XYZ file of N, CA and C in Angstrom:
477
model
N -37.166 30.861 41.615
C -36.385 29.503 41.037
C -36.788 28.935 40.154
N -37.908 28.423 39.771
C -38.565 27.687 38.543
C -38.243 28.697 37.414
N -38.413 29.902 37.514
C -38.192 30.554 36.242
C -36.878 30.672 35.885
N -35.888 31.114 36.844
C -34.574 30.906 36.743
C -34.106 29.481 36.041
N -34.437 28.579 36.588
C -34.099 27.415 36.087
C -34.701 27.212 34.671
N -35.787 27.504 34.120
C -36.404 27.468 33.097
C -35.743 28.427 32.002
N -35.319 29.493 32.419
C -34.575 30.496 31.832
C -32.927 29.825 31.215
N -32.273 29.187 32.521
C -31.104 28.366 32.054
C -31.142 27.208 31.226
N -32.226 26.632 31.376
C -32.545 25.323 30.369
C -32.628 25.989 29.058
N -33.759 26.753 28.722
C -33.855 27.610 27.320
C -32.292 27.845 26.896
N -31.506 28.710 27.640
C -30.404 29.388 27.191
C -29.417 28.225 26.692
N -29.511 27.234 27.531
C -28.462 25.772 27.177
C -28.869 25.158 25.832
N -30.175 25.060 25.753
C -30.570 24.664 24.619
C -30.365 25.442 23.342
N -30.655 26.655 23.361
C -29.964 27.588 22.093
C -28.550 27.332 22.171
N -27.613 27.543 23.018
C -26.415 27.225 22.929
C -25.783 26.094 22.362
N -26.529 24.791 22.658
C -26.116 23.487 22.210
C -26.479 23.466 20.695
N -27.582 24.071 20.558
C -28.221 23.947 18.989
C -27.254 24.953 18.109
N -26.768 26.147 18.573
C -25.878 26.732 17.663
C -24.514 26.189 17.894
N -23.979 25.161 18.711
C -22.729 24.499 18.404
C -23.280 23.285 17.208
N -23.877 22.552 17.304
C -24.470 21.957 16.572
C -24.303 22.447 15.092
N -25.139 23.494 14.950
C -25.121 24.313 13.664
C -23.920 24.344 12.928
N -22.738 24.914 14.054
C -21.582 25.389 13.325
C -20.482 24.034 13.394
N -21.190 23.010 13.552
C -20.253 21.816 13.545
C -19.072 22.087 12.426
N -17.709 21.813 12.685
C -16.711 21.922 11.762
C -16.768 20.478 10.891
N -16.400 20.817 9.563
C -16.494 19.625 8.929
C -15.610 18.567 9.015
N -15.761 17.294 8.662
C -14.831 16.205 9.149
C -14.362 15.627 7.681
N -13.227 15.227 7.186
C -12.522 14.931 6.287
C -11.791 13.788 6.440
N -11.936 12.662 5.958
C -11.220 11.256 5.874
C -10.582 10.753 4.544
N -9.288 10.858 4.463
C -8.543 10.319 3.460
C -8.104 8.895 3.591
N -8.679 8.172 2.489
C -8.039 6.646 2.646
C -7.115 6.529 1.457
N -5.639 6.027 1.597
C -4.902 6.071 0.575
C -4.433 4.537 0.494
N -4.546 3.849 -0.639
C -4.250 2.388 -0.798
C -3.175 2.170 -1.930
N -2.279 1.319 -1.717
C -1.279 1.148 -2.598
C -0.914 -0.367 -2.585
N -1.159 -1.131 -3.802
C -0.804 -2.427 -4.043
C 0.223 -2.725 -5.012
N 1.548 -2.679 -4.658
C 2.695 -2.601 -5.642
C 2.917 -3.915 -6.164
N 2.569 -5.077 -5.503
C 2.486 -6.394 -5.917
C 1.169 -7.293 -5.657
N 1.116 -8.506 -6.265
C -0.046 -8.999 -5.950
C -0.053 -9.566 -4.282
N 0.888 -9.728 -3.913
C 0.909 -10.555 -2.452
C 1.090 -9.281 -1.360
N 1.461 -8.197 -1.600
C 1.564 -7.137 -0.410
C 0.686 -5.688 -0.646
N 0.183 -5.141 0.367
C -0.616 -4.107 -0.017
C -0.516 -3.263 1.521
N -0.762 -1.738 1.359
C -1.060 -1.281 2.454
C -2.253 -0.157 2.339
N -2.734 0.541 3.353
C -3.674 1.646 3.310
C -2.999 2.494 4.257
N -3.368 3.645 4.087
C -3.198 4.756 5.126
C -4.543 5.431 5.264
N -5.114 5.770 6.314
C -6.141 6.437 6.840
C -5.817 7.594 7.489
N -6.308 8.896 6.645
C -5.853 10.014 7.360
C -6.815 11.058 7.998
N -7.028 11.490 9.159
C -7.920 12.585 9.683
C -7.408 13.608 9.963
N -7.861 14.848 10.307
C -7.064 15.951 10.740
C -6.083 15.975 11.986
N -6.582 14.955 12.943
C -5.992 14.603 14.058
C -4.934 13.480 14.066
N -4.979 12.527 13.115
C -4.307 11.317 13.308
C -4.151 10.492 11.936
N -3.549 9.631 11.833
C -3.274 8.670 10.675
C -3.175 7.302 11.312
N -3.826 5.929 10.168
C -3.433 4.659 10.759
C -2.773 3.869 9.486
N -1.941 3.312 9.621
C -1.167 2.625 8.334
C -1.666 1.042 8.995
N -2.225 0.427 7.876
C -2.474 -1.017 7.960
C -1.448 -1.641 6.906
N -0.916 -2.591 7.100
C 0.060 -3.156 6.132
C -0.248 -4.670 5.745
N -0.227 -5.402 4.911
C -0.778 -6.879 4.601
C 0.144 -7.338 3.709
N 1.280 -8.238 4.173
C 2.064 -9.048 3.709
C 1.715 -10.480 3.559
N 1.529 -11.005 2.344
C 1.232 -12.482 1.859
C 2.414 -12.936 1.418
N 2.845 -14.133 2.361
C 3.777 -15.067 1.678
C 3.397 -16.178 0.837
N 3.835 -16.250 -0.336
C 3.385 -17.050 -1.180
C 3.917 -18.640 -0.936
N 3.280 -19.606 -1.190
C 3.685 -21.189 -0.746
C 3.835 -21.536 -2.235
N 4.049 -22.941 -1.985
C 3.864 -23.727 -3.381
C 2.679 -23.666 -4.271
N 3.042 -23.887 -5.770
C 1.437 -23.697 -6.292
C 0.787 -22.454 -6.217
N 1.534 -21.270 -5.924
C 1.022 -20.029 -5.865
C -0.062 -19.809 -4.973
N -0.239 -20.742 -4.096
C -0.941 -20.287 -2.959
C -0.623 -19.742 -1.608
N -1.166 -18.820 -0.992
C -0.837 -18.133 0.278
C -0.657 -19.042 1.047
N 0.792 -18.974 1.595
C 1.455 -19.500 2.920
C 1.026 -19.083 4.058
N 1.159 -17.574 4.091
C 1.036 -16.841 5.496
C 0.714 -15.505 5.282
N -0.123 -14.764 6.030
C -0.547 -13.357 5.559
C -0.173 -12.622 7.235
N 0.649 -11.884 7.039
C 0.865 -11.048 8.161
C 0.093 -9.505 8.132
N -0.349 -9.319 8.912
C -0.909 -7.711 9.038
C -0.221 -6.815 10.153
N -0.332 -5.790 9.824
C 0.089 -4.591 10.997
C -0.812 -3.556 11.092
N -0.877 -2.927 12.004
C -1.400 -1.521 12.197
C -0.529 -0.768 12.900
N -0.365 0.394 12.330
C 0.322 1.508 13.295
C -0.668 2.947 13.200
N -0.802 3.407 14.167
C -1.612 4.492 14.491
C -0.816 5.820 15.019
N -0.883 6.696 14.701
C -0.136 8.137 14.880
C -1.105 9.166 15.177
N -0.977 9.898 16.382
C -1.446 11.193 16.494
C -0.860 12.291 16.110
N -1.081 13.427 15.561
C -0.488 14.433 15.189
C -0.510 15.264 16.442
N 0.967 16.181 16.353
C 0.974 17.016 17.610
C 0.706 18.089 16.868
N 0.750 19.508 17.505
C 0.035 20.606 17.117
C 0.752 21.302 15.974
N 2.099 21.159 15.743
C 2.711 21.683 14.308
C 2.341 20.844 13.210
N 2.015 19.717 13.414
C 1.708 18.532 12.301
C 0.287 18.705 11.959
N -0.547 18.760 13.029
C -1.878 19.323 12.769
C -2.022 20.393 11.767
N -1.507 21.403 12.156
C -1.365 23.000 11.361
C -0.916 22.369 10.009
N 0.191 21.342 10.004
C 0.260 21.332 8.309
C -0.396 20.833 7.593
N -1.096 19.641 8.360
C -2.163 18.703 7.601
C -3.514 19.797 7.249
N -3.893 20.603 7.862
C -5.069 21.567 7.951
C -4.468 22.483 6.872
N -3.266 22.961 6.505
C -2.623 23.926 5.758
C -2.637 23.004 4.095
N -2.081 21.773 4.298
C -2.303 21.154 2.858
C -3.633 21.153 2.445
N -4.801 20.567 3.468
C -6.098 20.511 2.891
C -6.899 21.581 2.725
N -6.429 22.883 3.144
C -6.884 24.140 2.703
C -6.290 24.894 1.675
N -5.197 24.714 1.593
C -4.547 25.311 0.541
C -5.039 24.380 -0.989
N -5.053 23.457 -0.854
C -5.610 22.498 -2.088
C -6.916 22.081 -2.237
N -7.687 22.875 -1.348
C -9.248 22.659 -1.271
C -9.404 21.206 -1.193
N -8.850 20.489 -0.366
C -8.988 19.014 -0.255
C -10.303 18.764 0.331
N -10.871 19.537 1.054
C -12.252 19.365 1.252
C -13.368 19.505 0.623
N -13.115 20.044 -0.433
C -14.157 20.446 -1.191
C -14.665 19.323 -2.317
N -16.142 18.916 -2.363
C -16.187 17.810 -3.184
C -16.181 18.096 -4.602
N -16.121 19.485 -4.840
C -16.283 19.828 -6.321
C -14.891 19.797 -6.930
N -13.827 19.645 -6.098
C -12.412 19.757 -6.647
C -12.222 18.274 -7.630
N -12.986 17.168 -7.055
C -12.554 15.888 -7.470
C -13.521 15.951 -8.847
N -14.180 16.733 -9.459
C -14.878 16.453 -10.433
C -14.088 16.283 -11.827
N -13.099 16.968 -11.594
C -11.892 16.850 -12.964
C -10.961 15.965 -12.669
N -10.835 14.877 -13.373
C -9.948 13.795 -12.840
C -8.671 13.721 -13.602
N -7.512 13.257 -13.223
C -6.279 13.220 -14.049
C -5.748 11.655 -13.576
N -5.929 10.954 -14.338
C -5.550 9.636 -14.349
C -3.996 8.998 -14.163
N -3.722 8.274 -13.204
C -2.421 7.947 -12.958
C -2.307 6.045 -12.557
N -1.745 5.334 -12.952
C -2.075 4.121 -12.425
C -1.098 3.889 -11.210
N -1.951 3.012 -10.209
C -1.152 2.461 -9.217
C -1.809 2.625 -7.722
N -2.524 3.699 -7.580
C -2.901 4.071 -6.253
C -4.581 4.295 -6.367
N -5.030 4.392 -5.022
C -6.384 4.264 -4.770
C -6.691 5.447 -3.826
N -7.514 6.497 -4.004
C -7.778 7.198 -3.010
C -9.497 6.957 -2.974
N -9.765 7.280 -1.512
C -11.335 7.099 -1.076
C -11.336 8.494 -0.204
N -12.199 9.101 -0.513
C -12.246 10.706 0.270
C -13.816 10.431 0.863
N -13.667 11.059 2.207
C -15.171 10.993 2.803
C -15.316 12.446 3.377
N -16.014 13.256 2.916
C -16.407 14.518 3.301
C -17.688 14.739 3.833
N -17.347 14.853 5.302
C -18.857 15.262 6.317
C -18.951 16.739 6.467
N -20.074 17.227 6.217
C -20.277 18.759 6.433
C -21.538 18.769 7.074
N -21.709 19.075 8.321
C -22.817 18.951 9.111
C -23.406 17.654 8.851
N -24.627 17.105 8.680
C -25.172 15.945 8.453
C -25.046 15.451 7.003
N -24.613 16.228 6.232
C -24.322 15.596 4.832
C -22.921 14.831 4.711
N -23.054 13.413 4.065
C -21.612 12.820 3.885
C -21.643 12.445 2.636
N -20.324 12.962 1.836
C -20.252 12.577 0.588
C -18.882 11.644 0.220
N -19.232 10.291 0.113
C -18.081 9.349 -0.196
C -17.693 9.498 -1.950
N -16.293 9.762 -2.220
C -15.576 9.981 -3.180
C -14.879 8.906 -3.685
N -14.835 7.780 -4.462
C -13.834 6.945 -4.982
C -13.125 7.365 -5.944
N -11.909 7.414 -5.925
C -10.898 7.969 -7.040
C -9.681 6.934 -7.411
N -9.991 5.883 -7.991
C -9.236 4.924 -8.510
C -7.938 5.473 -9.344
N -6.880 5.364 -9.122
C -5.687 5.879 -10.282
C -6.018 7.696 -10.288
N -5.983 8.012 -9.235
C -6.249 9.378 -9.271
C -4.916 10.317 -8.972
N -4.636 11.343 -9.788
C -3.597 11.988 -9.495
C -3.809 13.652 -9.427
N -3.199 14.112 -8.208
C -3.570 15.497 -7.569
C -2.394 15.856 -6.817
N -1.901 17.200 -7.057
C -0.947 17.867 -6.541
C -1.213 17.652 -4.800
N -2.158 18.298 -4.355
C -2.761 18.309 -2.970
C -2.584 16.997 -2.426
N -3.224 15.949 -2.971
C -3.123 14.457 -2.192
C -1.750 14.116 -2.242
N -0.805 14.245 -3.450
C 0.515 13.586 -3.279
C 1.209 14.409 -2.149
N 1.075 15.830 -1.930
C 1.683 16.415 -0.978
C 1.354 15.916 0.576
N 0.170 15.664 0.529
C -0.789 14.936 1.940
C 0.060 13.712 1.960
N -0.090 12.656 1.071
C 0.540 11.394 1.346
C 2.042 11.696 1.509
N 2.440 12.302 1.018
C 4.122 12.508 1.050
C 4.430 12.896 2.640
N 3.552 13.925 3.030
C 3.754 14.442 4.358
C 3.568 13.336 5.428
N 2.502 12.290 5.120
C 2.337 11.291 5.977
C 3.258 10.110 6.164
N 3.760 9.797 5.091
C 4.896 8.683 4.615
C 5.977 9.221 5.276
N 6.548 10.443 5.318
C 7.654 10.962 6.275
C 7.585 11.087 7.440
N 6.458 10.893 7.992
C 6.129 10.750 9.453
C 6.485 9.434 9.914
N 5.725 8.502 9.343
C 6.205 7.043 9.695
C 7.679 6.695 9.898
N 7.696 6.110 11.065
C 9.109 5.564 11.528
C 9.738 4.717 10.470
N 10.948 4.754 10.207
C 11.441 3.841 9.387
C 11.033 2.130 9.470
N 11.146 1.891 10.766
C 10.616 0.429 10.961
C 9.295 0.143 10.786
N 8.600 0.979 10.684
C 7.221 0.861 10.509
C 6.781 0.949 8.885
N 7.487 2.068 8.259
C 7.167 2.347 6.863
C 7.094 1.027 5.987
N 6.196 0.964 5.217
C 6.150 -0.344 4.316
C 7.592 -0.418 3.327
N 8.159 -1.150 2.936
C 9.302 -1.387 2.333
C 8.990 -1.200 0.756
N 7.535 -1.371 0.296
C 7.142 -1.079 -0.796
C 6.264 0.180 -1.287
N 6.646 1.098 -0.477
C 5.882 2.265 -0.474
C 5.671 2.955 -1.767
N 4.753 3.243 -2.188
C 4.297 3.941 -3.755
C 4.748 5.163 -3.449
N 4.814 6.086 -2.534
C 5.267 7.511 -2.290
C 6.508 7.476 -1.650
N 7.660 7.668 -2.345
C 8.899 7.731 -1.722
C 9.202 8.867 -0.721
N 9.661 8.721 0.460
C 10.020 10.165 1.186
C 11.658 10.146 1.124
N 11.953 11.388 0.815
C 13.299 11.836 0.429
C 13.796 12.760 1.695
């Protein structure tokens, strides 16, 4: 009985170590847009969901901020949307740190990308970065956001 328990324990350890070694990479995309000095929004995108954070500041007298309103909207992707996000990421190699070495600048947006592969985490900050794959990703996300939640000052327009 002891040998059987010991055998099952060893097999369990080997199986769990194998799962840890084959851990799927995690990618987080953070998109920020500040179209005016009083309003801004950011979208955090993972393979499973996205979270929209909006900040609206109401100016008062003498250019002081009278009131700040912030909202948060989270959305979990369904199976088809998750496949679309994975497709955009894999086709455009958005989960590859080497992709971001060559930069093409455009004013107005900020991308922050966190790529986790096993125990290695790479944080990449891309102010004013223009990339077709990232544009496709943010356009896909903005078009999912319901009209009542969508920021009126969105940087990427949904057609």
